[in-house]
Coordinates of C-alpha atoms in Angstrom, one line a residue:
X1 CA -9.7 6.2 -15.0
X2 CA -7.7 4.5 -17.7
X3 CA -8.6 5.1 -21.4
X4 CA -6.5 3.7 -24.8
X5 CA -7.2 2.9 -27.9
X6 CA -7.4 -0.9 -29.4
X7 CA -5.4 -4.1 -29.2
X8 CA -2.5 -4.6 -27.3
X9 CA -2.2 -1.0 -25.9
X10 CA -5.5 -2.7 -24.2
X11 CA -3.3 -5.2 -22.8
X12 CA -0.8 -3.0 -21.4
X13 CA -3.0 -2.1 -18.6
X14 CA -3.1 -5.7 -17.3
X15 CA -0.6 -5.4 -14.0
X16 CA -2.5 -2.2 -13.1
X17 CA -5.9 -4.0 -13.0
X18 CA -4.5 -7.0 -11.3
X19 CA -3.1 -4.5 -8.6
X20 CA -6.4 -2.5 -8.4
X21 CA -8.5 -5.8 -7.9
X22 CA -6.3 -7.3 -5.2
X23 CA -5.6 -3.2 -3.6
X24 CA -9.5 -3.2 -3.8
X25 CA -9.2 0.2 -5.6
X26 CA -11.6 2.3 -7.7
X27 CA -11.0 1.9 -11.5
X28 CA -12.6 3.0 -14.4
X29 CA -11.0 1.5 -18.1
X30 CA -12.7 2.4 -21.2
X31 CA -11.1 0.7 -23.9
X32 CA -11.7 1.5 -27.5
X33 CA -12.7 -1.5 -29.9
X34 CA -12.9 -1.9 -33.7
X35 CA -16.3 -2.5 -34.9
X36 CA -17.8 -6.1 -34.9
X37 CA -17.3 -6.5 -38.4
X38 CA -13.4 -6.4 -38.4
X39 CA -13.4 -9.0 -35.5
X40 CA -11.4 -11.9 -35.8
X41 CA -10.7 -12.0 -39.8
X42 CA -7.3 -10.2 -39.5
X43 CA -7.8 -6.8 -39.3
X44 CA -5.0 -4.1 -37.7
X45 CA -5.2 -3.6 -34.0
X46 CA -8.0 -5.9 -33.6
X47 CA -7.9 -8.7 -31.1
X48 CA -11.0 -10.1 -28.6
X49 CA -11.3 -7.5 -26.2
X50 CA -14.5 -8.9 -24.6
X51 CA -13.8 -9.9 -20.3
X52 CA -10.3 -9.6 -21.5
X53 CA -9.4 -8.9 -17.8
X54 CA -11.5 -12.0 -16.8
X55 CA -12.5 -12.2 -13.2
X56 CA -10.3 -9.1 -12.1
X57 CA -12.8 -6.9 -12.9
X58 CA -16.3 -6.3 -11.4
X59 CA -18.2 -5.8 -14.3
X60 CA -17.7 -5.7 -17.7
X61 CA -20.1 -4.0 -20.3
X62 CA -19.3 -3.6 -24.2
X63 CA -21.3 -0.7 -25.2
X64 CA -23.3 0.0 -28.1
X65 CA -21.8 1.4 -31.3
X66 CA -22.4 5.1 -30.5
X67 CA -25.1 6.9 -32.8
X68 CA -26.9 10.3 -32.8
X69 CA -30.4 10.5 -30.5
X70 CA -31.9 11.2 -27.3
X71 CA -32.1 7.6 -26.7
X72 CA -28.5 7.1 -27.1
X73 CA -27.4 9.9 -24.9
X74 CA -29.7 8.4 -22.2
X75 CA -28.2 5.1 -22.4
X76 CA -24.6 6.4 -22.0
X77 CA -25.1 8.4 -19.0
X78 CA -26.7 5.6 -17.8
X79 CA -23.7 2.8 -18.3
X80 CA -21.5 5.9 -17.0
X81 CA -23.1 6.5 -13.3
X82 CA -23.6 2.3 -13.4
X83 CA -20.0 2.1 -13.8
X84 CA -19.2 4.8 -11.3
X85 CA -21.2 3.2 -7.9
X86 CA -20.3 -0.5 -9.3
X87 CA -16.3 0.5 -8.8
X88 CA -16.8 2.1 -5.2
X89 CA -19.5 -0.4 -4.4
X90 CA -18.6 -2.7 -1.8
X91 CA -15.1 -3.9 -2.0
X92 CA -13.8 -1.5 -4.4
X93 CA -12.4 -2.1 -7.8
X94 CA -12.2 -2.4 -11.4
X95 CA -15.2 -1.8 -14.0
X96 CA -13.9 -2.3 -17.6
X97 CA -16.3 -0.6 -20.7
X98 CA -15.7 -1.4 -24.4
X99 CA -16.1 1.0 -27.0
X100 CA -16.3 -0.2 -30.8
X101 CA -16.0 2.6 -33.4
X102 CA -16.1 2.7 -37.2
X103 CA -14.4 4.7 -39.1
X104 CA -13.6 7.8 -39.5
X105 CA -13.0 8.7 -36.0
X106 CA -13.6 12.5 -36.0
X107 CA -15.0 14.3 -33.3
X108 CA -17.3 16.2 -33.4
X109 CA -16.1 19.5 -31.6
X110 CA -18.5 22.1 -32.4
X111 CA -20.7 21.5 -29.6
X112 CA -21.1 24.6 -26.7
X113 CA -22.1 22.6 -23.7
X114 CA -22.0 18.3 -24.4
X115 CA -24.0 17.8 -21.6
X116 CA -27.4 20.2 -22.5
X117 CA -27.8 18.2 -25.8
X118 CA -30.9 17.6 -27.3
X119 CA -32.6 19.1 -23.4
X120 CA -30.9 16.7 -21.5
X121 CA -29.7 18.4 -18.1
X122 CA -26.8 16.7 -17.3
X123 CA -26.1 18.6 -14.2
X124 CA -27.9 16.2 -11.7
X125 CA -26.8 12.8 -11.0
X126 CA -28.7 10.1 -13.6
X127 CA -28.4 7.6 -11.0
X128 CA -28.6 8.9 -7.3
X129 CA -27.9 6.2 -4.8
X130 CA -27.9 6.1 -0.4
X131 CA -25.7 3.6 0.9
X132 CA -25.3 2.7 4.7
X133 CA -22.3 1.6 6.5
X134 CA -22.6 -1.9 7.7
X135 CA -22.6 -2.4 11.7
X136 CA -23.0 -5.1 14.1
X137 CA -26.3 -5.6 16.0
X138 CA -25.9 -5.5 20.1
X139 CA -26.5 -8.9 20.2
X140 CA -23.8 -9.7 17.9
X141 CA -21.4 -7.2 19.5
X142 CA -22.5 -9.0 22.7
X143 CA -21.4 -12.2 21.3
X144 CA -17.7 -11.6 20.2
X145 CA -17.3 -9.7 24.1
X146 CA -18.4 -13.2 25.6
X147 CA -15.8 -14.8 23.3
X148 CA -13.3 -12.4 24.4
X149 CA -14.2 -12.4 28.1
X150 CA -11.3 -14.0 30.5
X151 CA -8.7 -13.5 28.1
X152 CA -6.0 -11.0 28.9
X153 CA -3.0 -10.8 26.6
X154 CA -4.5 -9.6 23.2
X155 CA -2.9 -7.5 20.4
X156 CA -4.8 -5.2 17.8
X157 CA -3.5 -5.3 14.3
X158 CA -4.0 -2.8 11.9
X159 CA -3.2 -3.7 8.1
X160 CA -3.6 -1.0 5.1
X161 CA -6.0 1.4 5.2
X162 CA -6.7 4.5 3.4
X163 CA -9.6 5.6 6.0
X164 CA -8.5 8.4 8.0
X165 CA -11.1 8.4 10.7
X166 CA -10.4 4.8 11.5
X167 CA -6.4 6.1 13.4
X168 CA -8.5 7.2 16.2
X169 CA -10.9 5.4 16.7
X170 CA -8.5 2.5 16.5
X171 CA -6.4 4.4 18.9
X172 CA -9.6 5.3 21.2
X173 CA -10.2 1.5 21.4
X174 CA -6.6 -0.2 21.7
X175 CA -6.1 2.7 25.0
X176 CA -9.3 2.1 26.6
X177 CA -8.7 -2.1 26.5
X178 CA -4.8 -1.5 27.7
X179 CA -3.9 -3.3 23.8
X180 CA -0.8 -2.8 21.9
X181 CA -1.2 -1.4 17.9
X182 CA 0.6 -3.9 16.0
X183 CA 0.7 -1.0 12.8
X184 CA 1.3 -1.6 9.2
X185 CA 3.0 1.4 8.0
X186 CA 0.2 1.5 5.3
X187 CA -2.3 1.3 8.1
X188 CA -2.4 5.6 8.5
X189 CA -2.2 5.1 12.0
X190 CA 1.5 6.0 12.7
X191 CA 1.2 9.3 12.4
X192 CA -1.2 11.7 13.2
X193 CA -2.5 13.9 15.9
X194 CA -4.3 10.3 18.4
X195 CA -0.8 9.0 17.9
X196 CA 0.2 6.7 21.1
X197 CA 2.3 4.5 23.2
X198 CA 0.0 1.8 22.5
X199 CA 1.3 1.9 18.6
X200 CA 4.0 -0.4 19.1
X201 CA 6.1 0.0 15.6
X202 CA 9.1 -1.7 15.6
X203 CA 7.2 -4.8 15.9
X204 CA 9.1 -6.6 12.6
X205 CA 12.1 -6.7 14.5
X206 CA 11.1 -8.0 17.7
X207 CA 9.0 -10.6 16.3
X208 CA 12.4 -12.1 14.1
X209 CA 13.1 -14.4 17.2
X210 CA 11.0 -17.4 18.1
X211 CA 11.8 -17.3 21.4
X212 CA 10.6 -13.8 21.7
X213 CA 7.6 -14.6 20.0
X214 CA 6.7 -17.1 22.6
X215 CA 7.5 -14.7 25.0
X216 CA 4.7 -12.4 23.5
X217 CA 2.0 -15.1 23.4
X218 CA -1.5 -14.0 22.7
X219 CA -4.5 -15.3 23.5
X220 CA -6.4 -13.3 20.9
X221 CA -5.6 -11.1 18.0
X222 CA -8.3 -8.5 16.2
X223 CA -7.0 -7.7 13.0
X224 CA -8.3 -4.5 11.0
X225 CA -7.9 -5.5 6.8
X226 CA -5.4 -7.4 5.2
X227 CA -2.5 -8.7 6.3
X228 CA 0.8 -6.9 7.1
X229 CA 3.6 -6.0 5.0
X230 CA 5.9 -7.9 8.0
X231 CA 7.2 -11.7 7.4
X232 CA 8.1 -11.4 11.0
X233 CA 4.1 -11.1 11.7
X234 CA 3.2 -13.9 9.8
X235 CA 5.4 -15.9 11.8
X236 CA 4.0 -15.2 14.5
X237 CA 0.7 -16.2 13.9
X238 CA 1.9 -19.1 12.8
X239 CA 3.5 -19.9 15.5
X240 CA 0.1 -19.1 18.0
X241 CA -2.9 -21.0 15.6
X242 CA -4.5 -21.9 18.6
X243 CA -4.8 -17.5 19.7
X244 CA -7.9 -16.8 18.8
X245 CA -8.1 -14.7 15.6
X246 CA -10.8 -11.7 14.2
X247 CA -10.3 -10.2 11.1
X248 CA -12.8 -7.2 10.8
X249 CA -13.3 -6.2 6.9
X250 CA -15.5 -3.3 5.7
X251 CA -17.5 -6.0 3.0
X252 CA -17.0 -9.7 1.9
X253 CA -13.4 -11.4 1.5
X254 CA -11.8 -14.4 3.2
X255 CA -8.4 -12.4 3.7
X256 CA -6.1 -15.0 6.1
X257 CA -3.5 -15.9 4.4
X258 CA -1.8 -18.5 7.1
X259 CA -4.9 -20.5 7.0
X260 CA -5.1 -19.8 10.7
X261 CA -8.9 -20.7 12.3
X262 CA -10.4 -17.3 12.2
X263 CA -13.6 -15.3 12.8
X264 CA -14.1 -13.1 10.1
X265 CA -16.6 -9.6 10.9
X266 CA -18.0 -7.7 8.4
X267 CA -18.4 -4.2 9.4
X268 CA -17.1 -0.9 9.2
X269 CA -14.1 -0.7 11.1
X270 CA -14.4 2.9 12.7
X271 CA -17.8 1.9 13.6
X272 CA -16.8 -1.5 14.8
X273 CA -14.3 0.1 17.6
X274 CA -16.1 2.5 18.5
X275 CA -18.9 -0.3 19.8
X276 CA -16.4 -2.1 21.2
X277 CA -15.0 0.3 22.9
X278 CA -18.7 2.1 24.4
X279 CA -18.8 -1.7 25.8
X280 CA -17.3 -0.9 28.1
X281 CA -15.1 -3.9 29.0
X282 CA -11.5 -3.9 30.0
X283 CA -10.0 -7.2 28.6
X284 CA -6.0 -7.0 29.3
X285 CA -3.4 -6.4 32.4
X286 CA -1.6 -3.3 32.3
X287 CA 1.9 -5.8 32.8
X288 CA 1.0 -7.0 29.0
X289 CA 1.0 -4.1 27.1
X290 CA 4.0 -3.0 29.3
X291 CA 5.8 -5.7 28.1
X292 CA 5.4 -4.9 24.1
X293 CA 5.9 -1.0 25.1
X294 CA 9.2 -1.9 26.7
X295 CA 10.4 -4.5 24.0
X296 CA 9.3 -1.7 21.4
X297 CA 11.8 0.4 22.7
X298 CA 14.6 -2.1 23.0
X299 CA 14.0 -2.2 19.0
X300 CA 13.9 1.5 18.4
X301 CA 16.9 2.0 20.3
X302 CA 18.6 -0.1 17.9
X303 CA 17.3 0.9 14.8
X304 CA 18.0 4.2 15.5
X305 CA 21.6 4.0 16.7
X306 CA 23.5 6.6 14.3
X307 CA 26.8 5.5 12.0
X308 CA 29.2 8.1 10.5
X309 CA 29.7 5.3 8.1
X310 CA 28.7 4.0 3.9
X311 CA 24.5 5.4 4.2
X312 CA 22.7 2.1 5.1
X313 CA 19.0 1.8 3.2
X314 CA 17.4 1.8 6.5
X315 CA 19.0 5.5 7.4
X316 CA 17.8 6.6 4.3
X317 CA 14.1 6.1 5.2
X318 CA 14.9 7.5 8.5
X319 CA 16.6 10.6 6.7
X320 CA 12.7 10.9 4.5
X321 CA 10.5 10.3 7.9
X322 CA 12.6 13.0 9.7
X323 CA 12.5 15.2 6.3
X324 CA 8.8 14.6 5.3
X325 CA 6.7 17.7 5.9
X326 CA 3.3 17.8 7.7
X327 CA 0.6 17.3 5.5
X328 CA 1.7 15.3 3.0
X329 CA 2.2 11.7 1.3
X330 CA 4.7 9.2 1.2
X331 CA 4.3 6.4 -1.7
X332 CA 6.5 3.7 -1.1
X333 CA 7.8 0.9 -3.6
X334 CA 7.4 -2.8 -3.1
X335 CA 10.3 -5.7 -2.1
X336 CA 12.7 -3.5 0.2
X337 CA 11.7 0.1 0.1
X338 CA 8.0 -0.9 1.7
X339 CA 10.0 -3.1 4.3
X340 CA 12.2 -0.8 5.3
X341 CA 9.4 1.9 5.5
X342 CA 8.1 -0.7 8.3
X343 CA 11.2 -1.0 10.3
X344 CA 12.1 3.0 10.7
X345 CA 9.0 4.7 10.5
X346 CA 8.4 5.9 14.0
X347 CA 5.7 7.4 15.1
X348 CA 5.0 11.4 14.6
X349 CA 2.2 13.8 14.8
X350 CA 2.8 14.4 11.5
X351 CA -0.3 13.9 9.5
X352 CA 1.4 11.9 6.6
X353 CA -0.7 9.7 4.1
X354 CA 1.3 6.3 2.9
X355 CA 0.7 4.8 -0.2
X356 CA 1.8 1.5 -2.1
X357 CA 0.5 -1.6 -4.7
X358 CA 0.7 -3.9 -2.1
X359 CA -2.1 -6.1 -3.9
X360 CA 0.2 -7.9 -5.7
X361 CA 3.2 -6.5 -4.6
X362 CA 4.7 -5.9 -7.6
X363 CA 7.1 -3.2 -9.6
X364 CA 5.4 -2.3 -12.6
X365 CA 3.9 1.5 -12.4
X366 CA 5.4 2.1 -9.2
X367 CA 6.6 5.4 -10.8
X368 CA 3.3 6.3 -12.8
X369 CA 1.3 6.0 -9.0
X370 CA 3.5 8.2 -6.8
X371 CA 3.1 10.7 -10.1
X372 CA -0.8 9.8 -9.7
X373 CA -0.8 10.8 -6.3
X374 CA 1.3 13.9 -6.8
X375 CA -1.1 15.0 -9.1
X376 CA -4.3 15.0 -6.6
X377 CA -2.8 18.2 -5.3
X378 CA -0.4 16.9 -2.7
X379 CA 3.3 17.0 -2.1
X380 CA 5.0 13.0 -2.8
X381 CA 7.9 11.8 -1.9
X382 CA 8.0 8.5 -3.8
X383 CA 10.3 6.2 -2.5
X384 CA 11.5 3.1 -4.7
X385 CA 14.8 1.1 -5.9
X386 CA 16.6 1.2 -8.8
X387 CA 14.6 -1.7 -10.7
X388 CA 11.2 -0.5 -9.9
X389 CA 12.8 2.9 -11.2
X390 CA 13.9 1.0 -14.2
X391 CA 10.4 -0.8 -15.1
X392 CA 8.9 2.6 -15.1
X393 CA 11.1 5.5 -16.0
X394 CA 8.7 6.7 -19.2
X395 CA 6.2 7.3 -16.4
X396 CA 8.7 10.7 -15.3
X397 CA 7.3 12.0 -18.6
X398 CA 4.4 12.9 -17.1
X399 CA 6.3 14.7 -14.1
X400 CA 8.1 16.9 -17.2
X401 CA 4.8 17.0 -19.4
X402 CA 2.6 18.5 -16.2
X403 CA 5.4 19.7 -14.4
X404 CA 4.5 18.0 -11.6
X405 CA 6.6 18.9 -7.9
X406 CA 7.9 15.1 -7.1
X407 CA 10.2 14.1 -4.6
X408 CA 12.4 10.8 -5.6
X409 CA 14.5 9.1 -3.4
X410 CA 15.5 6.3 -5.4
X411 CA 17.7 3.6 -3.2
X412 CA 20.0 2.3 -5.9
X413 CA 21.7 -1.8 -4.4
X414 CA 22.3 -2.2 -8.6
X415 CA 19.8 -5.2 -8.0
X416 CA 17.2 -7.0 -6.3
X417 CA 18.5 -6.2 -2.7
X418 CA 15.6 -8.9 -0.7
X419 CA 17.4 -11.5 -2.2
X420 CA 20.1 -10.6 -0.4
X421 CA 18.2 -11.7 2.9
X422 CA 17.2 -15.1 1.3
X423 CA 19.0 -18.6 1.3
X424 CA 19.5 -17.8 -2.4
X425 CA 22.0 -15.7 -1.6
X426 CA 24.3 -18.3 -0.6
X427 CA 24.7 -19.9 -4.1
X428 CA 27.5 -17.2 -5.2
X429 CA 27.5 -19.1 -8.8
X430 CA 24.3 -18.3 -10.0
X431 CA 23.3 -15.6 -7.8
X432 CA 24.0 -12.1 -9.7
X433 CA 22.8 -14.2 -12.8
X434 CA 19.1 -14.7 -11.1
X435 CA 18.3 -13.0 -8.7
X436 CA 21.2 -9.8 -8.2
X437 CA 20.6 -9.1 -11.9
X438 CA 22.5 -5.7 -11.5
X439 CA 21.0 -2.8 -14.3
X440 CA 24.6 -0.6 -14.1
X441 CA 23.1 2.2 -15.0
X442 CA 23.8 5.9 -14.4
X443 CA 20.2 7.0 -13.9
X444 CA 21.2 10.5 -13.8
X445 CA 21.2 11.0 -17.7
X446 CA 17.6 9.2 -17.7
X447 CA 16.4 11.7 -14.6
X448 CA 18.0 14.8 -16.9
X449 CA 16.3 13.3 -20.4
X450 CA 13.2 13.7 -18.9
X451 CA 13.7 17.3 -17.3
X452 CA 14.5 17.0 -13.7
X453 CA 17.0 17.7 -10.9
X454 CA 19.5 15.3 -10.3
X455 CA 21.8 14.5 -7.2
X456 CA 23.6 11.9 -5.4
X457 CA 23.5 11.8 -1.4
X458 CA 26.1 9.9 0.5
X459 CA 25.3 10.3 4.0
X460 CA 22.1 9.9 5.9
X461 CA 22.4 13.9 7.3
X462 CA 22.9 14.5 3.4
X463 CA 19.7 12.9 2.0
X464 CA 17.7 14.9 4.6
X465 CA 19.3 18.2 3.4
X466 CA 18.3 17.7 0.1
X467 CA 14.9 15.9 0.6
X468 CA 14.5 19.3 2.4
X469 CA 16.0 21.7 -0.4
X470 CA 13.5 19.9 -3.4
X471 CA 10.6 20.1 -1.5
X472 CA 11.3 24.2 -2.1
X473 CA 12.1 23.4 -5.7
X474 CA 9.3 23.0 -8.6
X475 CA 9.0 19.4 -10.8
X476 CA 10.7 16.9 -10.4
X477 CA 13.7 16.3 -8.0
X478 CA 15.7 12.7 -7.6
X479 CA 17.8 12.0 -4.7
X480 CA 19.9 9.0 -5.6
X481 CA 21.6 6.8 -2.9
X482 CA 23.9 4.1 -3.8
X483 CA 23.9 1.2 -1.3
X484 CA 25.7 -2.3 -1.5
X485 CA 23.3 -5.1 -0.9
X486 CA 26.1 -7.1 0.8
X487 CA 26.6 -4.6 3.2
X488 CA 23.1 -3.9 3.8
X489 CA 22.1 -7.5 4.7
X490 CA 24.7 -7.5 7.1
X491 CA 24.3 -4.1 8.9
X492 CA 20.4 -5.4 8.7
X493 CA 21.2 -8.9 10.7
X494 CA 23.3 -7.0 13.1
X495 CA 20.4 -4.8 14.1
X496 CA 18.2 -7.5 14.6
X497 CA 20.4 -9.7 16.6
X498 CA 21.2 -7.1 18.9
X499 CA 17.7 -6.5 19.9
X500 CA 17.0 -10.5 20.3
X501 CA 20.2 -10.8 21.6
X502 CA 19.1 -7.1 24.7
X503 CA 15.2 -8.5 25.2
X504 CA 16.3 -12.2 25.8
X505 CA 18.7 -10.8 28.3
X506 CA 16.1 -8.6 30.2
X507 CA 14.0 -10.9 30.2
X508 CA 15.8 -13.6 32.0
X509 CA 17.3 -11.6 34.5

């Protein structure tokens, strides 16, 4: 729930409702108005407030101005449990209530218990509601197995997901039809007690080659949500339009963004496997799931050779998955920090939660969520680069103000280091200018203005002996690496050549 008083502090929540409508999560924003009257003719902090968030929000209610009565208190509650099961509803999202007040805005705090006023019991839901989870008939069921029938090379696909029964039944499913997990690191089904060999992780970097990806030719593809973080995947469902494609979402949404001819199935997705899977029907060759399972491990191999060298971006992560205790959450910032996240988490029986605003992808907040998540109870280890740390540092007040126990590795290339992978990175003129744009700046005075621990880890051994030392340490904790985007790109290409360079070889032999 987001709540702020009027005008432009009203605006100010804008990227986070954007990111909750496209993340289809759960939000509440009360805004407070001023009173019709002082509408439009000038007055301070008063600017038009009604649908300001236009279509990104599910609902949008300006209630009345608020008066004494039974009446009153009636209608409130009622608005409140509306905009309660009208966020979770469906595809979840963002319900936005306005609130004009007149002056003087004193409340009232003399009453003993708000919610017995006036012989209103407040202690029983106002607006009790039953809601099913959607499933296919048989006969429909039936259906997408006789459009499946005869074809043996298919993959399973899991994008982000934040239902944790889903992993095994997934699992269950993907074992039982010989399939290989293609697994979003935001998918939750990485790690955990079904974990597999059928959860083929390193997928990114074996799909970078096209050659490879014709090697791996499906001839269908079930996808679970919304796309993957991974370019590489998207290539290769370019590459295969005629495969045939499912996309199984929980409620309505046309989420494909290649444009690829798809079949879209609107149904729970736990509930979904486990139907397939009670069908009983074995649609795959043990030889293709083989074939990802040994690729996989060609890229693994790779990615985890060790270096004694400069602390690469992509050690780092491996230094937080190896680091990361049981029971706990990873949130992971957007442009390299999420991608990287892909390439080296490996799989582990570790039950560990892993968040990120992949709706729009952007940097705003990134700080303010992992604190969000830290303060549901759970350890965090937020993981982010240095100008998503820089868009959000006043969010570490609230680690100082609530002494919250946050882990932050912050991965510091002095810039945007993706652009370092892209074509723009050739025009060594303008580059640093537009797209580099370096901060130089020594975050360790901001991380000590706000009240936390400070250090800087140079080696990939080093950032998992501190990760390890501040998860024993109360508030907040920072664990700056320094990295040269250069370098990175580089030590990045090399990786993924040598595993085309290894599978096209075995392969042809």
């Amino acid at each position: 729930m987001l709540v702020c008083t009027s005008g432009t502090a009203t605006a100010n929540y804008y990227p986070a409702i954007v990111e909750a409508y496209h993340s289809r999560v759960p939000l509440i924003v009360l805004t407070a108005d001023r009173p019709h009257e002082l509408r439009g003719i000038g007055a301070p902090q008063a600017i038009d407030q009604i649908k300001m968030y236009g279509d990104f929000v599910k609902w949008f209610h300006e209630m009345a101005l608020p008066e004494a009565g039974t009446a009153m208190l009636h209608y409130v509650r009622n608005k409140a449990a509306s905009a309660y099961y009208i966020a979770k509803e469906g595809n979840q999202g963002v319900v936005h209530l306005n609130f004009p007040f007149r002056e003087p805005l004193m409340v009232d705090f003399s009453f003993n218990d708000v919610w017995e006023i006036n012989d209103i019991s407040c202690t029983s839901p106002i607006l009790p509601t039953f809601e099913g989870k959607k499933h296919l008939p048989k006969q429909q069921v039936e259906e997408i197995l006789h459009q499946l029938a005869g074809k043996q090379r298919g993959v399973i696909v899991c994008g982000p997901q934040t239902d944790l029964d889903f992993p095994v039944a997934v699992t269950k499913l993907a074992e039982k039809w010989g399939l290989p997990i293609l697994a979003d690191p935001l998918s939750q089904v990485r790690s955990g007690a079904h974990v597999s060999d059928v959860i083929i992780e390193g997928y990114d970097a074996l799909l970078r080659n096209q050659t490879v990806r014709e090697k791996l030719k499906p001839d269908f593809i079930i996808r679970f949500g919304a796309m993957p973080v991974s370019k590489a995947y998207s290539f290769y469902v370019k590459q295969h339009q005629d495969a045939l494609q499912m996309v199984v979402e929980n409620d309505e949404g046309f989420r494909e963004p290649t444009n690829n001819p798809t079949t879209f199935i609107f149904a729970e997705p736990t509930t979904y496997c486990e139907a397939l899977a009670d069908a009983g029907v074995e649609t795959t060759s043990k030889e293709w799931l083989q074939l990802w399972k040994q690729f996989n491990d060609i890229a693994k191999k790779h990615l985890n050779d060790q270096s004694d060298s400069e602390i690469r971006e992509g050690e780092a992560i491996r230094a937080v998955m190896d680091s990361t205790p049981n029971q706990s959450t990873i949130f992971v910032g957007n442009s390299m920090a999420v991608r990287d996240l892909d390439s080296f988490f490996w799989k582990t029986d570790k039950q560990i939660e892993v968040l990120a605003n992949r709706g729009a992808n952007g940097i705003d907040g990134v700080v303010s969520s992992g604190l969000g998540a830290c303060a549901a109870g759970v350890r965090v280890t937020l993981v982010l680069g240095d100008l998503s740390f820089f868009h959000d540092m006043n969010g570490l007040h609230a680690a100082m103000h609530y002494q919250l126990p946050l882990t932050i590795l912050l991965i510091n290339n002095n810039g945007g280091g993706i652009f370092s992978f892209l074509s723009q990175a050739n025009d060594k003129k303008h580059f640093e200018a537009l797209f580099g744009t370096p901060l130089h700046i020594d975050f360790k005075y901001v991380v000590h203005m706000y009240g936390g621990y400070y250090v800087h880890a140079k080696t990939e051994a080093d950032v998992k002996q501190k990760l390890i030392e501040s998860y024993n340490r109360e508030g907040l904790s920072v664990i700056e690496v320094k990295t040269n985007r250069d370098m990175n790109a580089n030590w990045h290409k090399t990786k993924w050549q040598a595993i085309e360079q290894e599978i096209l070889e075995e392969r042809n032999r």
